[in-house]
Tab-separated table of C-alpha atoms and ligand atoms in Angstrom:
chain	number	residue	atom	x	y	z
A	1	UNK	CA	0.000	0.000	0.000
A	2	UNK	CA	1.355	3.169	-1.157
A	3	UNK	CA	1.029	6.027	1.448
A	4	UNK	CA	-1.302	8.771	0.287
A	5	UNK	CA	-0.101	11.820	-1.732
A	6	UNK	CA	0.435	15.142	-0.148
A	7	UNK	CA	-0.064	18.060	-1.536
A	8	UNK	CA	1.083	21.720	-1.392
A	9	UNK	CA	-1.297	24.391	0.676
A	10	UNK	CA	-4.490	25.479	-1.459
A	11	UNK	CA	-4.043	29.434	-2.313
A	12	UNK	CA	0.136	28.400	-2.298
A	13	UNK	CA	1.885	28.039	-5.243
A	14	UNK	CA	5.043	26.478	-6.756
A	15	UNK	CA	7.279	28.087	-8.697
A	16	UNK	CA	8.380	25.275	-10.978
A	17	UNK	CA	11.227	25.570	-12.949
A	18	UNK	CA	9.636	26.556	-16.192
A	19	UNK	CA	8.626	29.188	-14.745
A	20	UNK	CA	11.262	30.511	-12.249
A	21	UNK	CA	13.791	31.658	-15.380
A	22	UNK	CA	11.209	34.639	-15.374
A	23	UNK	CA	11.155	35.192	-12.035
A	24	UNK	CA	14.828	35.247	-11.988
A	25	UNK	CA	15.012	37.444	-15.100
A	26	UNK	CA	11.979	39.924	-13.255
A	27	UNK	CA	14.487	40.343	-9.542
A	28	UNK	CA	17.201	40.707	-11.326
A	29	UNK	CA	15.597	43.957	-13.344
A	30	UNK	CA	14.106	44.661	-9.906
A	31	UNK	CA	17.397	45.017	-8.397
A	32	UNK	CA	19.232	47.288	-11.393
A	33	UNK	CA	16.089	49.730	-11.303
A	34	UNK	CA	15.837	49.916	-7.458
A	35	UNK	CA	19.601	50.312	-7.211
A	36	UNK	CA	19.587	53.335	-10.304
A	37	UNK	CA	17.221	55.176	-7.706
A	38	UNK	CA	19.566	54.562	-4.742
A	39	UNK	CA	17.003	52.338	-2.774
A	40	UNK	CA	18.895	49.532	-0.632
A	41	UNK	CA	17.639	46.425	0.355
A	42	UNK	CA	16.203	45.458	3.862
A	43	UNK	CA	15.393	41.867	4.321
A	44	UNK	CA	13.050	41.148	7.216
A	45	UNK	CA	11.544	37.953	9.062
A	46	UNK	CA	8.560	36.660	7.679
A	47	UNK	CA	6.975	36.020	11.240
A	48	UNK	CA	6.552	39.037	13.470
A	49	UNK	CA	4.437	40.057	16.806
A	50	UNK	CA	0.856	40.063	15.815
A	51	UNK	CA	0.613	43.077	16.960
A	52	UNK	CA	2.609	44.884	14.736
A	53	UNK	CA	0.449	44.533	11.720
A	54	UNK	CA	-2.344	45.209	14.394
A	55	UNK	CA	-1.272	48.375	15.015
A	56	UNK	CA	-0.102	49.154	11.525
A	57	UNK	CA	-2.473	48.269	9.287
A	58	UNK	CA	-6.318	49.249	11.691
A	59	UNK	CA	-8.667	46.666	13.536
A	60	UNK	CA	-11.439	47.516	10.698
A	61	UNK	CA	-9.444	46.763	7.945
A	62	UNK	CA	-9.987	43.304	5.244
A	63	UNK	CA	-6.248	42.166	6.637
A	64	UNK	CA	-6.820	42.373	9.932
A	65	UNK	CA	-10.496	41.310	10.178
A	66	UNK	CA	-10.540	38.219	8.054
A	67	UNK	CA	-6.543	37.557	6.428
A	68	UNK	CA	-4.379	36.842	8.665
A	69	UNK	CA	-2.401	33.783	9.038
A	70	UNK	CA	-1.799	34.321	12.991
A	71	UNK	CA	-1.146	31.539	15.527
A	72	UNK	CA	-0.058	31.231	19.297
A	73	UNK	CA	3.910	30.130	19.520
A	74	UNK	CA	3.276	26.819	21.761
A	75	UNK	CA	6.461	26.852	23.081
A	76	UNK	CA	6.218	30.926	25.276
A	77	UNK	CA	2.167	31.059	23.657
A	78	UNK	CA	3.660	34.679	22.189
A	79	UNK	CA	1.222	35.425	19.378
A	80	UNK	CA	2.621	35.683	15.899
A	81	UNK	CA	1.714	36.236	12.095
A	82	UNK	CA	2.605	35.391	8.984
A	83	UNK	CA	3.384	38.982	7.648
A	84	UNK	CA	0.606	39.984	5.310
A	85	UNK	CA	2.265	42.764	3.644
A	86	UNK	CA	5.911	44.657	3.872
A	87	UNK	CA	5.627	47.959	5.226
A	88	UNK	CA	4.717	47.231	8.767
A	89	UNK	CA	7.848	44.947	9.362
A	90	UNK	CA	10.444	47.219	7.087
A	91	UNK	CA	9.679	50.697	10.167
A	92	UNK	CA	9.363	47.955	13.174
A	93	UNK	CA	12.844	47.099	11.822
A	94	UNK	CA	14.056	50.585	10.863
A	95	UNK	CA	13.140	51.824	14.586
A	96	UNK	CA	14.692	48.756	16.280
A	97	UNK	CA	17.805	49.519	14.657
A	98	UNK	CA	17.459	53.569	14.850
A	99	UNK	CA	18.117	53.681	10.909
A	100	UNK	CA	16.672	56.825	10.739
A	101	UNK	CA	19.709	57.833	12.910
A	102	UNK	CA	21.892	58.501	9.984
A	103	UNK	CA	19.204	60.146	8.147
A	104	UNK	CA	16.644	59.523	5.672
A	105	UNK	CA	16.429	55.948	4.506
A	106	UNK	CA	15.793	54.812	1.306
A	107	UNK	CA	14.858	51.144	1.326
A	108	UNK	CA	13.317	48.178	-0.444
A	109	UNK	CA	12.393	44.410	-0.008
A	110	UNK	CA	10.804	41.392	-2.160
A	111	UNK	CA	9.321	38.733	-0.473
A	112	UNK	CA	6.652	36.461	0.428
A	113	UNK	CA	3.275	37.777	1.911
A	114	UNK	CA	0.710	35.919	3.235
A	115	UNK	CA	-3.242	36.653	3.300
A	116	UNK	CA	-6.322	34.035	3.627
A	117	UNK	CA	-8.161	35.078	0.647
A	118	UNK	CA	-10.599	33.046	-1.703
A	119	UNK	CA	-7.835	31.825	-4.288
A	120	UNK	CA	-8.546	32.785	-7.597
A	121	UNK	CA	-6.450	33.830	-11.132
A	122	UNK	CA	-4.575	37.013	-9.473
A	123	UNK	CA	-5.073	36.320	-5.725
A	124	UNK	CA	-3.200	33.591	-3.477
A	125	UNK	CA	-2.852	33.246	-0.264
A	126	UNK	CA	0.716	33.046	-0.385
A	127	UNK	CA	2.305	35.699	-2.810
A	128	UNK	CA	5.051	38.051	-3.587
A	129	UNK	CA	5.240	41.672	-3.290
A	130	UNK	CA	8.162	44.002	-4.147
A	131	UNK	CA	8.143	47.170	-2.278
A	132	UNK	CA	9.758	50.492	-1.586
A	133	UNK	CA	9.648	52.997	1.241
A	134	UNK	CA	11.589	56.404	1.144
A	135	UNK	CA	11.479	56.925	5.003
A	136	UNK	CA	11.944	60.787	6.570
A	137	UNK	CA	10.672	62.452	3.045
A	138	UNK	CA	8.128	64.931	3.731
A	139	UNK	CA	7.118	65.362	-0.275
A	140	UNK	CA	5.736	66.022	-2.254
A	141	UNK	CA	9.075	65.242	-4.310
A	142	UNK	CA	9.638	62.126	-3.267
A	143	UNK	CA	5.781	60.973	-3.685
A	144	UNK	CA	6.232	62.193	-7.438
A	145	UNK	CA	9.499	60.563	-7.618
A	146	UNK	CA	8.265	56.932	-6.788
A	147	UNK	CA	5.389	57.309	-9.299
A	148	UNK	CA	8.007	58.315	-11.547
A	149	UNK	CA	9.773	55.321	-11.119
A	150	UNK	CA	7.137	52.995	-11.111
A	151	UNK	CA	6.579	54.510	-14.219
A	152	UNK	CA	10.018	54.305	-15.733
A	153	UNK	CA	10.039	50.355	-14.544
A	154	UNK	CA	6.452	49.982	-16.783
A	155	UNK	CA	8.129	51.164	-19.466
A	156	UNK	CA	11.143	49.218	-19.042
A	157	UNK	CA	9.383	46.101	-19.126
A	158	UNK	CA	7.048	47.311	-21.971
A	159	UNK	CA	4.086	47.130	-20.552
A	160	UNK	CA	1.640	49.822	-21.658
A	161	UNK	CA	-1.505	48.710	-20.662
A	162	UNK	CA	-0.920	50.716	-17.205
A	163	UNK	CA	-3.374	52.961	-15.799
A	164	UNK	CA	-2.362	55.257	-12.654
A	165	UNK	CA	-5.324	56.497	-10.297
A	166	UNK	CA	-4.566	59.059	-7.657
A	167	UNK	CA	-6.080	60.620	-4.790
A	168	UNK	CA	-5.611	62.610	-1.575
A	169	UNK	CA	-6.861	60.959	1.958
A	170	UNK	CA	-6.070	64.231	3.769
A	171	UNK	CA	-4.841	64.333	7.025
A	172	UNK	CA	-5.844	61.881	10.128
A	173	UNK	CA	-7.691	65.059	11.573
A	174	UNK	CA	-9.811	65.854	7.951
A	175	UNK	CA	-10.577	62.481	7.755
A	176	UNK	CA	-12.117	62.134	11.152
A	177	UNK	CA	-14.786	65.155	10.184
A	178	UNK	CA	-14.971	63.563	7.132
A	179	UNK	CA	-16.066	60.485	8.630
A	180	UNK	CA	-18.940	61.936	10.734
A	181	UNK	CA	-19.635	63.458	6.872
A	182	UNK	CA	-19.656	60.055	5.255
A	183	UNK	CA	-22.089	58.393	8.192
A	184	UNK	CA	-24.928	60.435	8.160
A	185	UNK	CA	-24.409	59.885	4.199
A	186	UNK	CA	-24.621	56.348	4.286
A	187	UNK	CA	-26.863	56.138	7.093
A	188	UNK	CA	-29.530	58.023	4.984
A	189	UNK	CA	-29.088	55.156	3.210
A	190	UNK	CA	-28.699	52.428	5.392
A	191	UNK	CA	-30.834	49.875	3.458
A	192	UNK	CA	-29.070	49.709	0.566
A	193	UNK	CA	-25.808	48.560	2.561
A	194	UNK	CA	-24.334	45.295	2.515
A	195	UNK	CA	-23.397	43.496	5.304
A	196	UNK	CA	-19.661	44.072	5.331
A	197	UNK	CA	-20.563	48.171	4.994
A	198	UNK	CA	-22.964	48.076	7.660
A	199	UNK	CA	-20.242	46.484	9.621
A	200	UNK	CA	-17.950	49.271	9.234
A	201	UNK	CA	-20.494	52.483	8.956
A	202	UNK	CA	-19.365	53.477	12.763
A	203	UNK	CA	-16.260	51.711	12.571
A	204	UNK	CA	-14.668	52.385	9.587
A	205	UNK	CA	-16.999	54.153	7.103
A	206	UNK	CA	-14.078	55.255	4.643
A	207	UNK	CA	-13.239	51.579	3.792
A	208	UNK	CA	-17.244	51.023	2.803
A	209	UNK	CA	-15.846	53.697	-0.453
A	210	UNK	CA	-13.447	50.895	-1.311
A	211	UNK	CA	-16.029	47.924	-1.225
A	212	UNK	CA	-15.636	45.961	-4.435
A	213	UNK	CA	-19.919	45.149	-4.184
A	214	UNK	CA	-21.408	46.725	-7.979
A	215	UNK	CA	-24.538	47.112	-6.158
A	216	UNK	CA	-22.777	50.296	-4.103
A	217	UNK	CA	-21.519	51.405	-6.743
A	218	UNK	CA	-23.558	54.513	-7.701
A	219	UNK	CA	-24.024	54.914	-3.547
A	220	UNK	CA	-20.650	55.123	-3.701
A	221	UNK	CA	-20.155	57.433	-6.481
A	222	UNK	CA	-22.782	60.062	-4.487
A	223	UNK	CA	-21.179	59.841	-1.773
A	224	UNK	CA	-19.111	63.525	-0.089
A	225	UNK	CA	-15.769	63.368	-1.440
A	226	UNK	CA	-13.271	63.734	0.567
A	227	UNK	CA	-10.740	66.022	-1.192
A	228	UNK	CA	-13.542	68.800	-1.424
A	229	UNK	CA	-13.001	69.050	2.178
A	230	UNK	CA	-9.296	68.510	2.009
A	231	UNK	CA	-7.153	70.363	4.747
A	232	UNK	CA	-4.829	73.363	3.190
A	233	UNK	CA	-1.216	71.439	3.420
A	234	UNK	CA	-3.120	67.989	1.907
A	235	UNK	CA	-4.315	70.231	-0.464
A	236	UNK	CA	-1.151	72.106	-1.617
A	237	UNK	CA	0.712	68.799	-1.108
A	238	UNK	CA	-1.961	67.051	-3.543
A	239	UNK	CA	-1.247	70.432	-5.784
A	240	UNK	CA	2.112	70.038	-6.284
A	241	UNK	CA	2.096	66.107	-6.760
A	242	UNK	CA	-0.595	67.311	-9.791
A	243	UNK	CA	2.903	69.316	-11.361
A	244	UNK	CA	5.253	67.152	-11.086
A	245	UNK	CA	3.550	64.243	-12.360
A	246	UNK	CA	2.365	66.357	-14.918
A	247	UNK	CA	5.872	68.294	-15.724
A	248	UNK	CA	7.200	64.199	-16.174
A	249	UNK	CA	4.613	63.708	-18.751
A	250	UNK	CA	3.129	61.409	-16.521
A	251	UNK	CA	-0.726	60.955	-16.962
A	252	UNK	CA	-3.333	60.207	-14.577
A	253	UNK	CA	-6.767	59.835	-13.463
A	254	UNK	CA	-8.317	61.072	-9.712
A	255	UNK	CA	-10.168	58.886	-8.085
A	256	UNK	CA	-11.473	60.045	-5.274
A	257	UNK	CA	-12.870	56.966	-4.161
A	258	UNK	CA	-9.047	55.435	-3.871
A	259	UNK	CA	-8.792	55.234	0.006
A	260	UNK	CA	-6.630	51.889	0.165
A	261	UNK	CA	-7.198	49.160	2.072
A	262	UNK	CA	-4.622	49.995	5.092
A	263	UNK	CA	-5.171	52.716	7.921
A	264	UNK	CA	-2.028	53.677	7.552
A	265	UNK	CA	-2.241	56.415	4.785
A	266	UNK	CA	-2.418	59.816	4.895
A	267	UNK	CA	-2.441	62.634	1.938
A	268	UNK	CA	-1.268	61.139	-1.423
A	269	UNK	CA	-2.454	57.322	-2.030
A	270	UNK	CA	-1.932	55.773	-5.654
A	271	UNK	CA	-2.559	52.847	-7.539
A	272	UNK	CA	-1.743	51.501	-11.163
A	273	UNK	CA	-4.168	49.310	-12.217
A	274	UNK	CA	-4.140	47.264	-15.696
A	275	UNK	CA	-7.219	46.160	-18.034
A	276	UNK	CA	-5.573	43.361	-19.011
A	277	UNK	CA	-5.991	40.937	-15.747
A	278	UNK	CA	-9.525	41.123	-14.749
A	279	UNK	CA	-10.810	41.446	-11.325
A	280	UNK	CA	-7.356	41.441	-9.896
A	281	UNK	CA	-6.588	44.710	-11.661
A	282	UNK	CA	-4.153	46.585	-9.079
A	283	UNK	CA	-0.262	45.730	-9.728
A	284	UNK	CA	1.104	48.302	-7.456
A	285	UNK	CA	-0.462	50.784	-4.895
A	286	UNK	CA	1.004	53.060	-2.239
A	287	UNK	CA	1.049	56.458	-0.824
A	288	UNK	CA	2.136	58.425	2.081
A	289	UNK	CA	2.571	57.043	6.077
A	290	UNK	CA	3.291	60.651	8.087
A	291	UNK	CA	2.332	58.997	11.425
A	292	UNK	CA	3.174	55.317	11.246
A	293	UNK	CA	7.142	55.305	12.478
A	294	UNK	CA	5.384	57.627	15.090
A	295	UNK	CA	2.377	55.296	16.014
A	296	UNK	CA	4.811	52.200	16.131
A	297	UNK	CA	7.104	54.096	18.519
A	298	UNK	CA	9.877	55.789	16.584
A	299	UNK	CA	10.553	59.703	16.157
A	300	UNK	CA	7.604	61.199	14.383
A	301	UNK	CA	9.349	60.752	10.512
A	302	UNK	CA	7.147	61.761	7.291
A	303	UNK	CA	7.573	58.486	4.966
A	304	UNK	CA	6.263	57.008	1.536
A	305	UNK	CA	6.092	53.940	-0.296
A	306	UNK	CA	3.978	51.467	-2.553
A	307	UNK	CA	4.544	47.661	-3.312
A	308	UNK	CA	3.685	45.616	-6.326
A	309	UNK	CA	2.363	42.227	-6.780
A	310	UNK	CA	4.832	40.109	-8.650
A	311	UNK	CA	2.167	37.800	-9.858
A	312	UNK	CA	0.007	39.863	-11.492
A	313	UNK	CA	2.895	41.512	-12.830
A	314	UNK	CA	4.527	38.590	-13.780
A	315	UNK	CA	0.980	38.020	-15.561
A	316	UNK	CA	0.976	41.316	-17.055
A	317	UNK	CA	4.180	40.701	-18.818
A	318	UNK	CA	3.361	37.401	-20.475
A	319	UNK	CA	0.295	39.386	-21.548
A	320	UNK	CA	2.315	42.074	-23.356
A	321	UNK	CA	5.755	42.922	-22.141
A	322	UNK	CA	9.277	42.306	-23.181
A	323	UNK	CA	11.180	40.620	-20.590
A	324	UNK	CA	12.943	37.281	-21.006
A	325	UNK	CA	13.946	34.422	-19.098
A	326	UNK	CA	17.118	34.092	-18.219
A	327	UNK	CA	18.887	31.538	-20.237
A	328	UNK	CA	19.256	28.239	-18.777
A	329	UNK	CA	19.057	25.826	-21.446
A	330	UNK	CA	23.196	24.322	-22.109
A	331	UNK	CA	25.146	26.120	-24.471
A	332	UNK	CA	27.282	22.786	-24.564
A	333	UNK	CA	25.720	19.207	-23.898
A	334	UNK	CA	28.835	16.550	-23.848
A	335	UNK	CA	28.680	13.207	-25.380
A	336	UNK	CA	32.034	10.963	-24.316
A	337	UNK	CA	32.440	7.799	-25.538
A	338	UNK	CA	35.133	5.108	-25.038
A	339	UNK	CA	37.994	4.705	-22.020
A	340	UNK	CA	39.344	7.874	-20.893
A	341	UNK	CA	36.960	10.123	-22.461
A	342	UNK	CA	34.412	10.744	-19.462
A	343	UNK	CA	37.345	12.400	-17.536
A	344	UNK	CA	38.620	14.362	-20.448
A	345	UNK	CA	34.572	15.319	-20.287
A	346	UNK	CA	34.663	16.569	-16.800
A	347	UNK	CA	38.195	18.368	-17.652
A	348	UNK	CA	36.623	20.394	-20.889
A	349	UNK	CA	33.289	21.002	-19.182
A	350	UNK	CA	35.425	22.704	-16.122
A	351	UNK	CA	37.434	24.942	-17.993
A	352	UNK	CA	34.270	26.252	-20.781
A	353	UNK	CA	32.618	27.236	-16.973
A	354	UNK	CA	35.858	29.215	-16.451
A	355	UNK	CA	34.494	31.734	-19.101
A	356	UNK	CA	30.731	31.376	-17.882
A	357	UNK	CA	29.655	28.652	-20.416
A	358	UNK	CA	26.815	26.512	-19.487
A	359	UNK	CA	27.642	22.992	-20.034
A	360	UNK	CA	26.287	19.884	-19.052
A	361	UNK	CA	28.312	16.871	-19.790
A	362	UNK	CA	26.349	13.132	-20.258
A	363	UNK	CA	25.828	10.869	-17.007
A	364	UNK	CA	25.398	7.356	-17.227
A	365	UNK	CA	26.737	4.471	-19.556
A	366	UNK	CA	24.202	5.261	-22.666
A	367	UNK	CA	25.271	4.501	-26.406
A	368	UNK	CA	25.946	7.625	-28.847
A	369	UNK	CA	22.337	7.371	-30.045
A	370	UNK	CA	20.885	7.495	-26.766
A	371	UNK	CA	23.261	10.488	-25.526
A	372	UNK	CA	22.184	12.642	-28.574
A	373	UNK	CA	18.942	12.166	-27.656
A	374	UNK	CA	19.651	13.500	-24.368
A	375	UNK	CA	21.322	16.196	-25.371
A	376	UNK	CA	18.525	17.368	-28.100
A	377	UNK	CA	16.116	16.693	-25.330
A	378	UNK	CA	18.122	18.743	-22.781
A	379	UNK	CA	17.891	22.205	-25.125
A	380	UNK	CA	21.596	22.518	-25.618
A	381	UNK	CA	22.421	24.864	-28.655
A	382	UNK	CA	25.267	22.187	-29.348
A	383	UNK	CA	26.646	18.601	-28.683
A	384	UNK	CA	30.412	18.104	-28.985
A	385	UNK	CA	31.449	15.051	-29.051
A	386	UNK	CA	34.486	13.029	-27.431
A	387	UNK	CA	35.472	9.909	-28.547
A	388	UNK	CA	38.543	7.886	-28.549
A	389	UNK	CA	39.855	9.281	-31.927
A	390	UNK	CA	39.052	13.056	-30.567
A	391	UNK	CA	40.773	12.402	-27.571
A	392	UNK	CA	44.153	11.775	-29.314
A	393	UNK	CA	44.000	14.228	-31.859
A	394	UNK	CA	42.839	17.107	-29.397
A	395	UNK	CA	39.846	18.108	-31.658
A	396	UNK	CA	36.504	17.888	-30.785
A	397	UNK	CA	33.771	17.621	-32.986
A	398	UNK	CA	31.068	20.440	-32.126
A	399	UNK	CA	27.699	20.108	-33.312
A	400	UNK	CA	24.593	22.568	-33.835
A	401	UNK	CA	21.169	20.910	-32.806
A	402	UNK	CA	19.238	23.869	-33.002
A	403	UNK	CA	19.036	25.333	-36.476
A	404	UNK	CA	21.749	25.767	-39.235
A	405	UNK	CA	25.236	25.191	-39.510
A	406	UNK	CA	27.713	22.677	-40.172
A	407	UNK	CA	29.709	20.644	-37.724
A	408	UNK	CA	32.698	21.856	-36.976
A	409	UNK	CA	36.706	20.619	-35.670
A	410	UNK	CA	37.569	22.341	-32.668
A	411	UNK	CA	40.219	22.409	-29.963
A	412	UNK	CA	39.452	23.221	-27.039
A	413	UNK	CA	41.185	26.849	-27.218
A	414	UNK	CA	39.295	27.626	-30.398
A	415	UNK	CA	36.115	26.295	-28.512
A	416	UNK	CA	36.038	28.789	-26.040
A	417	UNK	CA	36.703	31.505	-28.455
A	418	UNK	CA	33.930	29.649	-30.170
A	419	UNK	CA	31.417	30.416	-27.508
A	420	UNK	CA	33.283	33.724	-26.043
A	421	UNK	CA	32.172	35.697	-29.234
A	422	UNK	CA	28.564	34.389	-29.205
B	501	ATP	P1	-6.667	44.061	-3.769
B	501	ATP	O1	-7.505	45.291	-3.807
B	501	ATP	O2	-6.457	43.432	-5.103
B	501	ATP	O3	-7.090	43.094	-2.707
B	501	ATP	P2	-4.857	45.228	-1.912
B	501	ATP	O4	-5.288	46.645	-1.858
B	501	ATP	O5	-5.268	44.302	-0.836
B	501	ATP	O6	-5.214	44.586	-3.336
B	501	ATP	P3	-2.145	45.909	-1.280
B	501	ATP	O7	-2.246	45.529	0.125
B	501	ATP	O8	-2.100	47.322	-1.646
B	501	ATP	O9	-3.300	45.171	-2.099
B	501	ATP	O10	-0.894	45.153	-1.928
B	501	ATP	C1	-0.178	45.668	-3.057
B	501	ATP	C2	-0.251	44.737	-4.234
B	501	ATP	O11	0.006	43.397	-3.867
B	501	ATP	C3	-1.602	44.667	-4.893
B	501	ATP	O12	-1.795	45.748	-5.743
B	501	ATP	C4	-1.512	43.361	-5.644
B	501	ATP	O13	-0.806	43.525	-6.851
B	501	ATP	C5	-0.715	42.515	-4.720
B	501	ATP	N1	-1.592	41.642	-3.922
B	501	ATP	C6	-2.316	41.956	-2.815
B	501	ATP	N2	-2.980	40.884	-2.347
B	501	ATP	C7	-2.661	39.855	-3.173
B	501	ATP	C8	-3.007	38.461	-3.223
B	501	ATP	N3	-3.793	37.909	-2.294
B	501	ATP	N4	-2.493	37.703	-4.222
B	501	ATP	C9	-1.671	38.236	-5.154
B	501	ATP	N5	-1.305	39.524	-5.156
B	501	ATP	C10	-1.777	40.334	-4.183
B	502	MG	MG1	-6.812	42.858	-0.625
């Protein structure tokens, strides 16, 4: 009796190797734009207190209410989470390690988050999100200057299908009239509220604007807006955002119904969303966080950031963008035959990976036919072969299985200048 078969987590995914050249190829542009904008990278846990993201990201929000992956530590019953996004842990970290000591900090991270959500094409439970945070900015340059560069890395990796929606949330002090604003809105029309809404209407009212229900919709769109009530340094803030984006050539639409789904925020809050995915149309949203190093316990320090979902960007690119895999396929697949000629193999393949050649060399006791095989099947762009005969005469025979050409004589100096001036 076999044993039964396990399986991975539902809302988890593998990233098998068919896919992962593209992954590599996507962190790898990641880390070249990140570093031409003098971010550095901060690399956090990916278990903290619970009551980090508690504190960070509001009691009355979707991540706190219903998506966390938290559980009691049975060894000293501490309560921890799985971190649901990357903000929260990159200022805990920043503050325990007085960062901001030195200055303003310029910092960014790519990692695994983790959220119970209904799985579905664009949504997991475990995904990836890269994510930047200029920390002790007080903008609005710096806001402009990470749209900027979200931009610049759209364009990079061709993708033009990119829509950027912005708003301003005001300060915490506007958006607490505002709220008393939005109640006796939506209380006037309390019957047309789903449950969720109704939930939050003395809670968190502002979050009902982000509900994703189409019946609220036109409730929604009725609703008082928040930036005609904006407070004066929001509002000039928001004003000179407007310029700068606008001076960069950078278009946009205002959506005043973009409140994000984290208390954190205050004044500018973005998002660029995409037609092209669906439902799951939001590849990268941020804004400003004035109060959170504050509110977690650090020196009151004006901050800004956004993060992007790797899989729906990942998505977006097979969709339309430009990026490819890194290479992994052999440049070189080795066929050896007869005494002598496996460790003459080893000896060749060692010295082509002194120039950065990827070569795989034959394992097991197969016949010619049956290593040719292997090596079509393997992807190489060629097979060279050792035999006896090529052994003694220190030429190799070099094949091309993919496309044209003719075989050619080789030794093994005028093979690596072979493969050098590919
Ligand atoms: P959504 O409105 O789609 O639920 P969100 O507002 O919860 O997104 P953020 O917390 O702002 O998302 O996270 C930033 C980005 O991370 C999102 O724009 C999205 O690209 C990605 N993301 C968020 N949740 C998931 C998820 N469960 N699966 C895959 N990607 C996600
Ligand atoms: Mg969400």
């Amino acid at each position: 009796m076999g044993q039964q078969k396990l399986q991975g987590i539902r809302g988890m995914n593998d990233i098998l190797p068919q896919n992962s050249g593209l992954w590599a190829a996507l962190e790898k542009e990641l880390r070249q734009w990140l570093v031409e904008y003098g971010y550095l990278e901060i690399r956090t846990p990916i278990v903290e207190d619970t009551a980090l993201f508690v504190r960070s990201i509001g009691e009355v929000t979707d991540i706190v209410e219903k998506e966390m992956y938290s559980f009691e530590d049975r060894l000293n019953h501490d309560s921890l989470t799985l971190r649901p996004e990357g903000t929260a842990s990159c200022v805990r970290s920043v503050i325990e390690h007085n960062l901001l000591y030195n200055g303003a900090q310029k910092l960014w991270y790519l990692g695994p988050m983790f959220r119970h959500e209904r799985p579905q094409k664009g949504r997991y439970r475990q995904f990836h999100q890269c994510g930047v945070e200029a920390l002790g900015f007080t903008g609005p340059d710096t806001d402009a200057e990470l749209i900027i560069m979200t931009h610049r890395l759209w364009q990079r990796l061709g993708l033009t299908h990119v829509n950027l929606e912005i708003n301003s949330i005001g300060s915490l002090e506007t958006r607490h009239a505002y709220r008393a604003q939005l109640i006796d809105y939506f209380s006037q029309h309390h019957e047309v509220l789903d449950e969720d809404s109704k939930r939050r209407l003395h809670t968190n009212p502002l979050r009902i604007l982000d509900s994703k229900n189409p019946d609220l919709l036109e409730l929604i769109q009725e609703a008082p807006k928040l930036l005609d009530v904006l407070d004066e340094y929001s509002r000039n803030h928001f004003t000179r955002l407007r310029e700068l984006l606008d001076s960069a050539g950078i278009s946009y639409i205002i959506n005043p119904r973009l409140v994000r789904g984290l208390d954190y925020y205050n004044a500018t809050v973005f998002e660029w969303t995409t037609t092209l995915l669906g439902a799951q149309s939001t590849i990268c949203g941020g804004g400003r966080y004035d109060r959170l190093v504050e509110q977690l316990g650090g020196k009151p320090t004006p901050a800004c950031g956004f993060a992007m979902g790797i899989e729906r960007l990942l998505v977006l690119i097979e969709e339309e963008g430009n990026l490819v895999s890194i290479p992994t396929e052999p440049q070189v697949y080795i066929i050896h035959q007869g005494t002598g000629t496996l460790e003459a193999a080893f000896k060749i393949a060692e010295t082509l990976r002194d120039y950065q050649i990827r070569v795989l060399v034959y394992s097991g006791e197969g016949g010619f036919k049956n290593q040719m095989k292997r090596a079509d099947q393997s992807q190489a762009h060629f097979a060279l072969i050792i035999g006896e005969n090529e052994l003694s005469s220190g030429q190799f025979a070099l094949k091309p299985l993919r496309g044209q050409g003719a075989q050619q004589l080789l030794s093994q100096s005028q093979l690596i200048d072979f493969f050098n001036e590919k």
